XYZ file of C-alpha atoms in Angstrom:
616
model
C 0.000 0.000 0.000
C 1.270 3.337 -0.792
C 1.082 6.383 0.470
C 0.974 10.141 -1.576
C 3.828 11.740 0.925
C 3.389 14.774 2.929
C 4.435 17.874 1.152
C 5.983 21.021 3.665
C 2.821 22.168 3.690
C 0.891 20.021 4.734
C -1.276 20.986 7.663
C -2.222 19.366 10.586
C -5.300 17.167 10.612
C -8.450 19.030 11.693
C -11.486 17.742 14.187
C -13.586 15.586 12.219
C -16.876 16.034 11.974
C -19.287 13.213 13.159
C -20.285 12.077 9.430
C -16.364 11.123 9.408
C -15.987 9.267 12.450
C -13.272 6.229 11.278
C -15.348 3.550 12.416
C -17.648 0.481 11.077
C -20.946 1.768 12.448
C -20.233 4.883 10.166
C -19.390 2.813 6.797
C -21.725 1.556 4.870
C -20.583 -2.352 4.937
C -22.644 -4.793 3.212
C -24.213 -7.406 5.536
C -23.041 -11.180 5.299
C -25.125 -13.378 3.944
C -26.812 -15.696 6.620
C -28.556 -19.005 5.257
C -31.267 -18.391 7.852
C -33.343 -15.721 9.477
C -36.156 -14.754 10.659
C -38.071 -14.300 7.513
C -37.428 -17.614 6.534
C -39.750 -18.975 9.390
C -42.657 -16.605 8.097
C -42.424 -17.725 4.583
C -42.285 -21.688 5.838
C -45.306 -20.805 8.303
C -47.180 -19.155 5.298
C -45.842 -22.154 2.680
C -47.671 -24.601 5.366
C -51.122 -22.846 5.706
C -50.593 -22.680 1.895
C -49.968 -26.716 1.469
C -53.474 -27.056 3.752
C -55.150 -24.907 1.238
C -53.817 -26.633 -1.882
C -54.794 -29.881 -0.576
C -58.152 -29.208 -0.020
C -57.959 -28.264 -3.664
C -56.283 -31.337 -5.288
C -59.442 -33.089 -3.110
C -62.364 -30.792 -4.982
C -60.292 -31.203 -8.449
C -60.456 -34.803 -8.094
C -64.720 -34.617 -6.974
C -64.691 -32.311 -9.667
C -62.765 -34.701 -12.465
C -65.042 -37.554 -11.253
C -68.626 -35.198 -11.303
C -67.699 -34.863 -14.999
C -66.864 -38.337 -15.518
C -69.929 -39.346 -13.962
C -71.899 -36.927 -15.596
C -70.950 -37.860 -19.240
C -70.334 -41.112 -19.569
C -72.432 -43.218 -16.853
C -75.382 -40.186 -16.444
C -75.170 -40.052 -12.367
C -74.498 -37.676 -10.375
C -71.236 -38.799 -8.327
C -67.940 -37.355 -7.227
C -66.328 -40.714 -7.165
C -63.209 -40.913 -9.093
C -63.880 -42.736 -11.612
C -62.354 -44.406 -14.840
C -64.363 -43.475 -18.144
C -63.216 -47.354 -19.548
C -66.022 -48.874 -18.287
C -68.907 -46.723 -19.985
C -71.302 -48.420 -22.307
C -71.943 -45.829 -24.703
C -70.640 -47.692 -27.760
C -69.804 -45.087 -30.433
C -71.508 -42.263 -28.815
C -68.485 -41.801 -26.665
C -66.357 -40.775 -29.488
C -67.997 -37.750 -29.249
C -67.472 -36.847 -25.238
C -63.849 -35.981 -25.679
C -65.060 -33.837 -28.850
C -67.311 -31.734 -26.673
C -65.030 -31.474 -23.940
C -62.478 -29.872 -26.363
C -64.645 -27.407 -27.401
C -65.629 -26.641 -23.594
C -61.420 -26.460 -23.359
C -60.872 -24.168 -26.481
C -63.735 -21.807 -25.587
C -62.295 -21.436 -22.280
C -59.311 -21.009 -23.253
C -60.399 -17.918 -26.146
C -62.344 -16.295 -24.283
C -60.538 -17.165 -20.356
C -56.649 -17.208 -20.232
C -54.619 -18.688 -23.081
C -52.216 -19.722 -20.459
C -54.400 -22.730 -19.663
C -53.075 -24.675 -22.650
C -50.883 -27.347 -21.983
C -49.675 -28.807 -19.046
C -48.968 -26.112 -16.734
C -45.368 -27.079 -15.695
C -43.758 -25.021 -18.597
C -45.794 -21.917 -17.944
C -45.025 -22.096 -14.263
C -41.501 -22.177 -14.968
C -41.418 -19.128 -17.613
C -43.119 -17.258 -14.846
C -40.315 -17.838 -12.612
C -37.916 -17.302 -15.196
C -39.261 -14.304 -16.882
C -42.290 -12.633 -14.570
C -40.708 -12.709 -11.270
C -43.218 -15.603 -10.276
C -46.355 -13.474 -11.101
C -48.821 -15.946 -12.276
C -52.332 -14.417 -13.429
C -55.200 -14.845 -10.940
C -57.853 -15.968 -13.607
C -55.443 -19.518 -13.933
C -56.168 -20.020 -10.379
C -59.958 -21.219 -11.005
C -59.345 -21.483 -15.029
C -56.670 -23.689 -14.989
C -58.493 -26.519 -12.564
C -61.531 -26.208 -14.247
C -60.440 -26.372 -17.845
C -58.356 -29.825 -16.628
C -61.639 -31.500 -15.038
C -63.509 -30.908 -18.401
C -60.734 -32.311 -20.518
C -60.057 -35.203 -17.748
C -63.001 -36.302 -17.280
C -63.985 -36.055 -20.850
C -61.697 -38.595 -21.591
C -58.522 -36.547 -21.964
C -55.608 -39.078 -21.330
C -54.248 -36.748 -18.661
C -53.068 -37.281 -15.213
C -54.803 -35.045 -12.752
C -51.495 -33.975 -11.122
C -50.344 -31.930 -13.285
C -52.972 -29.375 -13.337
C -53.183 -29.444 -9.810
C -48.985 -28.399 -9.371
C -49.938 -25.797 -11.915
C -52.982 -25.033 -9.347
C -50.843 -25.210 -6.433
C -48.221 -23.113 -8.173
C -50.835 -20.549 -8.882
C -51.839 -20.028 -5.539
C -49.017 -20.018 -4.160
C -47.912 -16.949 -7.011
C -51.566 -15.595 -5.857
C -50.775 -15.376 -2.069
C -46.879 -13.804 -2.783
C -48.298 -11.038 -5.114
C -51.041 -10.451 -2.302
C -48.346 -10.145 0.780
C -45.959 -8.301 -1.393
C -43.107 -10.498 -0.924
C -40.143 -10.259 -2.599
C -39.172 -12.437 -6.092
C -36.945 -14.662 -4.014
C -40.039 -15.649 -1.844
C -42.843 -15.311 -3.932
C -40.978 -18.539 -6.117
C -40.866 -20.043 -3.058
C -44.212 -19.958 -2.267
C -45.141 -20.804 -6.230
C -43.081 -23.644 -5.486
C -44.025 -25.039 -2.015
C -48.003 -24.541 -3.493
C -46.960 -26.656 -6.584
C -44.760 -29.265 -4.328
C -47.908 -29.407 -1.895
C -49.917 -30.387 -4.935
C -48.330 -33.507 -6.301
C -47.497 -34.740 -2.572
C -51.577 -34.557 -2.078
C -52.077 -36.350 -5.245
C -49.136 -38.890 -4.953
C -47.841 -38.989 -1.351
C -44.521 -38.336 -2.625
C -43.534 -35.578 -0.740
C -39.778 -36.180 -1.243
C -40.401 -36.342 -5.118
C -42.415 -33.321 -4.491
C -39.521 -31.479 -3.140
C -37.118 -32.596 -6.169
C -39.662 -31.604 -8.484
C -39.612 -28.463 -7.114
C -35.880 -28.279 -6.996
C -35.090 -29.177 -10.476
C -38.267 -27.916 -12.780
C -39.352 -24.586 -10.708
C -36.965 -23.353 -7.844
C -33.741 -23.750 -9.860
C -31.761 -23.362 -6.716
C -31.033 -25.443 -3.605
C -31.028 -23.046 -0.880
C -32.115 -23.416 2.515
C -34.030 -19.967 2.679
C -36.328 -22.201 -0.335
C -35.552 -25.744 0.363
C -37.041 -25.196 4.307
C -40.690 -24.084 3.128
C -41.392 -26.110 0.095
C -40.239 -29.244 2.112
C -42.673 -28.490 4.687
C -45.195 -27.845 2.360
C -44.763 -31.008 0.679
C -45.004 -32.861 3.955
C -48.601 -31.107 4.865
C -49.582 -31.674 1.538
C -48.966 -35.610 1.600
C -50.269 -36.086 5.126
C -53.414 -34.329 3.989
C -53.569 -37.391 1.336
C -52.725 -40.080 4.156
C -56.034 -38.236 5.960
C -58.365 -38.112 3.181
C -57.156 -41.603 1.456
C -55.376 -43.588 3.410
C -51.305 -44.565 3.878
C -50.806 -47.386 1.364
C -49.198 -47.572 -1.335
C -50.596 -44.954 -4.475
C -49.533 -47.617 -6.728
C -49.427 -51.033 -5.241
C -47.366 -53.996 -6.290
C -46.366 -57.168 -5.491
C -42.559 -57.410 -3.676
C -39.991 -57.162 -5.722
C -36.648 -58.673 -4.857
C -33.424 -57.757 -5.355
C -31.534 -57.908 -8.416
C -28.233 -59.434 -9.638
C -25.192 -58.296 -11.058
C -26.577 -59.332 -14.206
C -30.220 -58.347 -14.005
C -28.949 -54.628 -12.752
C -26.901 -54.143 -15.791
C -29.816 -55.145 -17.817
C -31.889 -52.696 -16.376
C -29.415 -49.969 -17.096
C -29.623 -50.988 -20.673
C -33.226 -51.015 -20.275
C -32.995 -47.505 -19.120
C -30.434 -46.152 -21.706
C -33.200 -47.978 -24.031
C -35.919 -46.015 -22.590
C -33.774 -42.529 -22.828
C -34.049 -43.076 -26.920
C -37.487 -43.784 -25.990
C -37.995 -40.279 -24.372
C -36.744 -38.326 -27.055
C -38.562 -39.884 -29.962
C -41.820 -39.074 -27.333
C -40.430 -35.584 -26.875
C -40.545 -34.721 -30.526
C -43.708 -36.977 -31.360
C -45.623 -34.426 -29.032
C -44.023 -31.327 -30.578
C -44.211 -32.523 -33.864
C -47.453 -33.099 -33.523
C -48.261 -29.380 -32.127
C -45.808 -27.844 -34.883
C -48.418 -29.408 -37.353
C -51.502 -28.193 -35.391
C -49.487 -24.610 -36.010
C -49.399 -25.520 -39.663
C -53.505 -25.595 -39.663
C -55.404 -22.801 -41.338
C -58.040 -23.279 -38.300
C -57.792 -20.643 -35.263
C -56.471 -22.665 -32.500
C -59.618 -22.829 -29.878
C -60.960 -25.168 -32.460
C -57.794 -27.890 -31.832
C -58.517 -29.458 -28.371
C -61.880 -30.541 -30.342
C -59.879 -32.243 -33.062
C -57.355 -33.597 -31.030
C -60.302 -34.693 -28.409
C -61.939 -36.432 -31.653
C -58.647 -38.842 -32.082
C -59.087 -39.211 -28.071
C -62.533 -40.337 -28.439
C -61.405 -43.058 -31.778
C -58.611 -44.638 -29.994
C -60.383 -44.578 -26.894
C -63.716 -46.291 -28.889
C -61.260 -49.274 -29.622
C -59.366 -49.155 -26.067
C -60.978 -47.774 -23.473
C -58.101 -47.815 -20.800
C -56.579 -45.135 -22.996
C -58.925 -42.554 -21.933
C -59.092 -40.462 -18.234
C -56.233 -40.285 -15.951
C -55.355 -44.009 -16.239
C -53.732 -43.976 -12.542
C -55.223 -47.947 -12.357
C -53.370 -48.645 -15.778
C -49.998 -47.964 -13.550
C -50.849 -50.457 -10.840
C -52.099 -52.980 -13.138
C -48.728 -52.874 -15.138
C -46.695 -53.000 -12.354
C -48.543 -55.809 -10.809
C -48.403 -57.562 -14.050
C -52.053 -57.902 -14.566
C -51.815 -58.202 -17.800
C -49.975 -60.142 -20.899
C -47.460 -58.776 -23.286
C -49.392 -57.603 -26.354
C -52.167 -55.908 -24.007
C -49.099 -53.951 -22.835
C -47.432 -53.021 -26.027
C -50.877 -51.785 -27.204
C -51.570 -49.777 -23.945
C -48.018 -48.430 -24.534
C -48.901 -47.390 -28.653
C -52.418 -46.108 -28.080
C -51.939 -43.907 -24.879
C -49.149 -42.659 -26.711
C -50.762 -41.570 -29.471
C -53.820 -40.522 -27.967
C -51.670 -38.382 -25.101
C -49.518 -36.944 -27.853
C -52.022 -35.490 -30.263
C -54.052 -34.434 -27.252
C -51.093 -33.072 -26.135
C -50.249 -31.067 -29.026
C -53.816 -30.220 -29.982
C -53.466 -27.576 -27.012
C -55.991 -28.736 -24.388
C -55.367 -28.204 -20.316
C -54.242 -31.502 -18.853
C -50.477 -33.072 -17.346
C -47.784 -35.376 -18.787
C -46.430 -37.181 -15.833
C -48.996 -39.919 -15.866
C -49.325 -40.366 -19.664
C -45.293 -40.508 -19.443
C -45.939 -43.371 -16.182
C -48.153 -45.564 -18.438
C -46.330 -45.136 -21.355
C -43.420 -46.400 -19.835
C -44.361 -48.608 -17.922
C -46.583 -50.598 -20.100
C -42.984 -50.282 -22.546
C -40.540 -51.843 -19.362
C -43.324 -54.486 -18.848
C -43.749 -55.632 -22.426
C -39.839 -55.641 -22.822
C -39.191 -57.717 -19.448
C -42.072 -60.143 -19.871
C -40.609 -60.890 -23.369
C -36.759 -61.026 -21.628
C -38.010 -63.035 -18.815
C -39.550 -65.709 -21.194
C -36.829 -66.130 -23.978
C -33.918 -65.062 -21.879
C -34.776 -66.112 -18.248
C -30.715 -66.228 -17.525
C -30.814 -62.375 -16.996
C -32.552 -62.862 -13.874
C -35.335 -60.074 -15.134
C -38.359 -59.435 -12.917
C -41.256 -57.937 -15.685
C -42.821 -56.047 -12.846
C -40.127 -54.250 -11.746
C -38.583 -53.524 -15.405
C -42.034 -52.269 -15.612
C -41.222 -50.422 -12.448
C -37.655 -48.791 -14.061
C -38.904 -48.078 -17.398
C -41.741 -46.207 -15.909
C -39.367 -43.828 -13.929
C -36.757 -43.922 -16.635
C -39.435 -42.417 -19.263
C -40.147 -39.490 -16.959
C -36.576 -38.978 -15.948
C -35.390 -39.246 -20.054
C -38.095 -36.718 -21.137
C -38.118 -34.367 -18.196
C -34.368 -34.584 -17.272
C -35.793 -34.761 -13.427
C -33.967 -37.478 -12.658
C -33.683 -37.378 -9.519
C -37.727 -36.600 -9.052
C -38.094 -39.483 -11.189
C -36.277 -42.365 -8.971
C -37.485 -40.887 -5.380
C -41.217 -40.607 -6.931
C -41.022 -44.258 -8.245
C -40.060 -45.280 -4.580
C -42.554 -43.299 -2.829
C -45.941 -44.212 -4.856
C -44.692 -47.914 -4.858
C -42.943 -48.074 -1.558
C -40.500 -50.664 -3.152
C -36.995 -50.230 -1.737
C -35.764 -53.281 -3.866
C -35.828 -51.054 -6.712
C -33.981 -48.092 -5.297
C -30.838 -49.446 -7.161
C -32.025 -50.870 -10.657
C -34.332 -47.337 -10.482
C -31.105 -44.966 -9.803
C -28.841 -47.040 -12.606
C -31.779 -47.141 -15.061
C -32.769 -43.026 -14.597
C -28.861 -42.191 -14.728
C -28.512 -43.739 -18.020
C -31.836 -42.441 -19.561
C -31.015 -38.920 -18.565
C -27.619 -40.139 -19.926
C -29.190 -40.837 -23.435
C -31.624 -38.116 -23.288
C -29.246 -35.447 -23.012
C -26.850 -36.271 -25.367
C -29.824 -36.638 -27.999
C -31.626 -33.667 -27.297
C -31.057 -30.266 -26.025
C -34.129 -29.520 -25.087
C -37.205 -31.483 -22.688
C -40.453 -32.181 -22.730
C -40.715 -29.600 -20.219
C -38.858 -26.878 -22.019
C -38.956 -26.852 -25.051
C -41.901 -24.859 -25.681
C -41.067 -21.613 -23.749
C -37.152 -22.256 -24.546
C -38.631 -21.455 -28.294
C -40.517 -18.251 -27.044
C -36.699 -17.288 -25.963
C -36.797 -17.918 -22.411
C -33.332 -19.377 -21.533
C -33.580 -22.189 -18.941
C -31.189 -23.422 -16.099
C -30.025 -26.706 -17.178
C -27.367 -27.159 -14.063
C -27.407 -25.734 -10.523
C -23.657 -25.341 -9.100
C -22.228 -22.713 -6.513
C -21.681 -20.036 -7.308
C -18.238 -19.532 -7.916
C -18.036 -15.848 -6.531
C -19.831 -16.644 -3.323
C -16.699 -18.963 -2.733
C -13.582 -16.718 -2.758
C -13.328 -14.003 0.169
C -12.324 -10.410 -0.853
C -9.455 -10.461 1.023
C -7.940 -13.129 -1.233
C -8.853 -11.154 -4.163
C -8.283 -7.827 -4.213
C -5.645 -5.348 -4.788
C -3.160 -4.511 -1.879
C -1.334 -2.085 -3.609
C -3.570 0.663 -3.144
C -2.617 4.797 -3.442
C -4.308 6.565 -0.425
C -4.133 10.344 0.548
C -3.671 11.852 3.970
C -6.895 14.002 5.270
C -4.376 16.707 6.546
C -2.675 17.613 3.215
C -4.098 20.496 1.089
C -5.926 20.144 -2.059
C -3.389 22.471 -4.159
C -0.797 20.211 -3.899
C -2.644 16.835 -4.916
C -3.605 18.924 -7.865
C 0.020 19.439 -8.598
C 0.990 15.645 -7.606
C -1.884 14.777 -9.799
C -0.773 16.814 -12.931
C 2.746 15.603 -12.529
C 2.628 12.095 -9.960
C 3.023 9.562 -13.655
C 0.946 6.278 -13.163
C 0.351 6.635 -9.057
C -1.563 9.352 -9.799
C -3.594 7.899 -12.785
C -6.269 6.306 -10.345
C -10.021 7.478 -10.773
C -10.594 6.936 -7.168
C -8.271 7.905 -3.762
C -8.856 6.563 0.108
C -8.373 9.240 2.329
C -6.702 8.550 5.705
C -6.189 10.214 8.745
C -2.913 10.992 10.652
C -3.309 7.080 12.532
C -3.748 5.530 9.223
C -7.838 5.109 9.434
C -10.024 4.772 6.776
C -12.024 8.540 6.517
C -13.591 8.201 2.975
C -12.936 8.207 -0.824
C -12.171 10.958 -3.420
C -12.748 10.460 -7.072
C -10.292 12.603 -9.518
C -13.778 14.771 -9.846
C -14.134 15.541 -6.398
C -10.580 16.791 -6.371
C -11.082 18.719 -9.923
C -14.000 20.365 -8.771
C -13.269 24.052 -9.477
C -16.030 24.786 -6.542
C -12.758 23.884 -3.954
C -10.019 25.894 -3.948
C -6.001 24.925 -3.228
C -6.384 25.929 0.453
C -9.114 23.571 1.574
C -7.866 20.563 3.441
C -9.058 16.869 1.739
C -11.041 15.858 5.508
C -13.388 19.049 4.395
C -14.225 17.652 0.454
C -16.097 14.082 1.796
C -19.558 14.200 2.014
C -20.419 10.834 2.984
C -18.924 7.945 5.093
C -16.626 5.159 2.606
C -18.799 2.039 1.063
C -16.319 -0.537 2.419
C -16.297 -4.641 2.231
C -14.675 -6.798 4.876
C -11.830 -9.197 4.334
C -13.920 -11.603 5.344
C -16.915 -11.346 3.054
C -17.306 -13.130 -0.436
C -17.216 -11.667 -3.565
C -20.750 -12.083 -4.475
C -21.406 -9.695 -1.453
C -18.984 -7.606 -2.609
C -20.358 -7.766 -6.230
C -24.366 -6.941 -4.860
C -22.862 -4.321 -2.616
C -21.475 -2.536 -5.979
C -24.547 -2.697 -7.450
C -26.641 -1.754 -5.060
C -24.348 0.989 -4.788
C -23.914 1.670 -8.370
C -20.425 2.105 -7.880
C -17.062 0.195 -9.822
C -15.174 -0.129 -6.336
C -14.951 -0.858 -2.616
C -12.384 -0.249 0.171
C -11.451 -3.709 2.205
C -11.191 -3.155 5.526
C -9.746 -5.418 8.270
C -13.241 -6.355 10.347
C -11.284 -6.797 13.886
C -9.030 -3.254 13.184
C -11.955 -0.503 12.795
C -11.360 0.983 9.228
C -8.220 -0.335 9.146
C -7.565 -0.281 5.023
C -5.951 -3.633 3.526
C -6.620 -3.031 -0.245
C -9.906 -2.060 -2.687
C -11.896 -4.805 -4.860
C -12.885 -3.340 -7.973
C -14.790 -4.512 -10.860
C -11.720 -5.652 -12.746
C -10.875 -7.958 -9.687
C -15.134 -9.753 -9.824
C -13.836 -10.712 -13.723
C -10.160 -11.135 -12.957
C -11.975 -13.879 -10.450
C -14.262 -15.754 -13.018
C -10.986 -15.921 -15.514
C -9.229 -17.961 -13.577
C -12.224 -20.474 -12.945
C -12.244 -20.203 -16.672
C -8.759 -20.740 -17.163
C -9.021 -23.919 -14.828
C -12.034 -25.286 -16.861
C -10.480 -24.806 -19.774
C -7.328 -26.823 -18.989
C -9.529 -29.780 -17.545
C -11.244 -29.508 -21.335
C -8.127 -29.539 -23.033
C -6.534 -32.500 -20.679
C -9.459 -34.272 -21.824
C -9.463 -33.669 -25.483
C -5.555 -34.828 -25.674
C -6.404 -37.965 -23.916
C -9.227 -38.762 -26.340
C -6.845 -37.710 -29.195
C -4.017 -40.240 -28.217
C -3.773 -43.656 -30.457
């Protein structure tokens, strides 16, 4: 550290006043980040109150899926869940999922656009793009819209609209307490994580969900709420339907070396699988795009190729959750499976794309599923060696779909756990996932999830690491050699030294110290240039305002937030234990200076790699 030297005439320092009192409680020092606080207890008290609420909601969209299902196809009045396979309308039921489109697309027109789809995207490019502001209307629009199309015969899974539901009211009740953005995702997500723990009982899945799809963090301050929303939200399922299994099967046992491997394969199998679904479905809206018909008229053309494949197999049509738990528990033969797998997929996809309001996880479940199930019956009949169990390759395919089209892999192995409560298949699951999301992402760039907004230019988080700034402390970082002037010494001569002082005196900014070597403030070149002063004036009488300092000890994302919030390009480091005691200054320079050496080190890991590939 250097110091501009006393000239003969300098002056001795002056009293300073109060605004200059060399001391931490007079600089403006950015506060260290702490992981928990206060606040985070409100939000997580809020988040469970929240859970209650959402679900008592999952509960009336259910009544409300069945009342429809009921209603149309079996002419009672009931709120009974209810699968539409059994109806015995003949051909007239080709028509239900017709007029259930049109109910959709009219909705849609003339209600909220936003109800199209699944609801998992347009969550997400709220929190992306909207600061987690979702519209009020898709709080009663959106669970509506999905218990006409469900119980119409849509091939959707209820739980999808209801963690767009959840995630609604959760963005409803932040935009009503004026919350920050921070907190009002968290409540989007603890509402949305609440809602497929009440359908599912999955409340660790729920969590992951949440994690990789909507919070795009994992931070304590987010992770504390949603998880306890999660858990409200499945115990309010154990209450209303009991503890057992959401998708019962018989014990499975564990596998061998040999069966494990194959279910990798099965999974890497299943990850090509994913992909060829992923662009089925788009493909199949792209050409819906194509049509010279306004769009509200689509959910009633896609609903008619519901109602046609649903005419010839009637398992294809409603939520299908007892399609899951009769492939898993191998209740049926191979060629009933493969045709499941076919016809829900083509009746999910061109639903799907048509632009109706209804979810993809269970569509993705069945299809899957029914896939693994066909593919291990066959293996365990003509190759009975490889030790294969058909229900639970059933089991891994059905997570390993999900996890390949999603890239929530680790949603997809917890969830498969949870709704079959199978820890057997905790191992052939996590092998089977990790090489679908394997496949999956080194076919496509995009998912299921994200490719539609990632086309209206949102650009989505694909990896969550630390952040590499929040790791390095400012002390190890910043610039020691640092020019400082002395409070006492007139302004005349640091003109002079200024005019004449070569590259010392080229700095834009100058601490100013008193005579015990104590931080007092900063001068900029155009403080000292001001032709307001003249040469007389001591530099103690030109600050206006106490230093914006950083400690040694904070990070340099603290430092970075405290320059912005300060609008200013740099900060004095001070030594916390030493009041104002000046050890160097962080600039902006220094924040990049940072990131090129992580660069630099990720660059020679690349490189080290590339020559290793290259050699013979």
């Amino acid at each position: 550290m250097s110091e501009f030297p006393p000239g003969p005439h300098t002056r001795a320092a002056v009293p300073l006043a109060p605004s200059l009192d060399p001391t931490l409680a007079a600089a403006h020092m950015p506060r260290q980040f702490r992981p928990l606080d206060g606040r985070v207890a409100w939000i997580a008290g809020t988040s469970i109150v929240l859970a209650a609420l959402v679900a008592l909601v999952a509960q009336w969209l259910t009544g409300l899926i069945g009342l429809v299902t009921n209603l149309v196809y079996y002419g009672r009045i009931s709120t009974q869940f209810t699968s539409p396979a059994h109806n015995t309308l003949g051909v007239w039921a080709i028509g239900i999922p017709v007029l259930g489109g049109l109910v959709v697309g009219l909705m849609a027109r003339f209600g909220s656009r936003a109800i199209r789809g699944h609801g998992i995207p347009e969550a997400m490019e709220q929190v992306l793009r909207n600061d987690s502001r979702i519209p009020p209307i898709i709080t009663w629009l959106k669970p509506v819209s999905s218990a006409v199309a469900i119980g119409t015969g849509g091939p959707f899974g209820a739980e999808g609209p209801i963690i767009a539901t959840g995630g609604a009211l959760g963005s409803l009740l932040g935009q009503w307490l004026h919350v920050t953005a921070d907190e009002r995702k968290t409540l989007l997500a603890a509402g949305a994580a609440a809602g497929m723990a009440a359908v599912f009982a999955a409340p660790v899945a729920a969590v992951l969900l949440a994690v990789e799809l909507l919070l795009f963090e994992r931070r304590a301050r987010s992770l504390i709420p949603v998880a306890l929303a999660a858990m409200v939200g499945a115990g309010m399922h154990v209450y209303f339907d009991g503890a057992g299994a959401v998708f019962p099967m018989p014990d499975v046992h564990s596998a061998s070396l040999v069966a494990l491997a194959t279910y990798v394969v099965l999974g890497a199998l299943v990850g090509v699988a994913s992909v060829g679904v992923t662009r089925l479905s788009y493909g199949i809206e792209d050409a819906f795009e194509r049509l010279p018909i306004h769009w509200m008229w689509w959910p009633a053309m896609g609903g008619l190729v519901v109602g046609v494949v649903g005419y010839f197999m009637p398992r294809t049509l409603g939520v299908g959750y007892d399609n899951i738990s009769l492939v898993l528990g191998g209740g049926i033969g191979l060629g009933a499976m493969l045709a499941l797998c076919l016809m829900k997929l083509l009746s999910w996809s061109v639903a799907l794309g048509s632009g109706t309001s209804g979810g993809t996880l269970a569509p993705l479940f069945t299809i899957g599923g029914a896939l693994g199930g066909a593919i291990g019956i066959a293996l365990a009949t003509y190759v009975p060696w490889l030790g294969v169990d058909p229900k639970l390759a059933a089991l891994v395919c059905m997570a390993a779909m999900f996890a390949g089209a999603s890239r929530a892999f680790l949603t997809a192995v917890v969830f498969a756990f949870e709704t079959t409560q199978q820890s057997h298949g905790l191992l052939p699951l996590l092998g089977a996932c990790a090489a679908a999301f394997l496949v999956s992402g080194l076919m496509m760039r995009n998912t299921i999830m994200t490719e539609k907004i990632v086309r209206r230019g949102v650009r989505v988080p694909s990896e969550y690491s630390a952040d590499y700034l929040d790791q390095v402390h400012v002390g190890d970082a910043c610039s020691r050699e640092v020019v400082s002037l002395k409070a006492s010494q007139l302004l005349g001569e640091v003109r002079q030294w200024l005019a004449t002082g070569g590259e010392k005196a080229s700095h834009q900014g100058f601490p100013i110290l008193n005579d015990q070597g104590a931080l007092l403030g900063v001068l900029t070149r155009r403080d000292l240039f001001n032709p307001a002063c003249v040469d007389q004036v001591t530099l103690d009488t030109l600050l206006k305002r106490p230093p914006l300092v950083v400690g040694a000890d904070h990070s340099l994302r603290e430092a970075a937030d405290h320059m912005v919030e300060a609008n200013v390009g740099r900060l004095i480091v001070v030594d916390p234990r030493v009041p104002m005691k000046m050890l160097g200054i962080i600039t902006r320079g220094d924040l990049l200076a940072a990131h090129a050496k992580r660069l630099r080190s990720a660059r020679h890991a690349s490189r080290h790699f590339r020559f290793r590939e290259s050699r013979p």
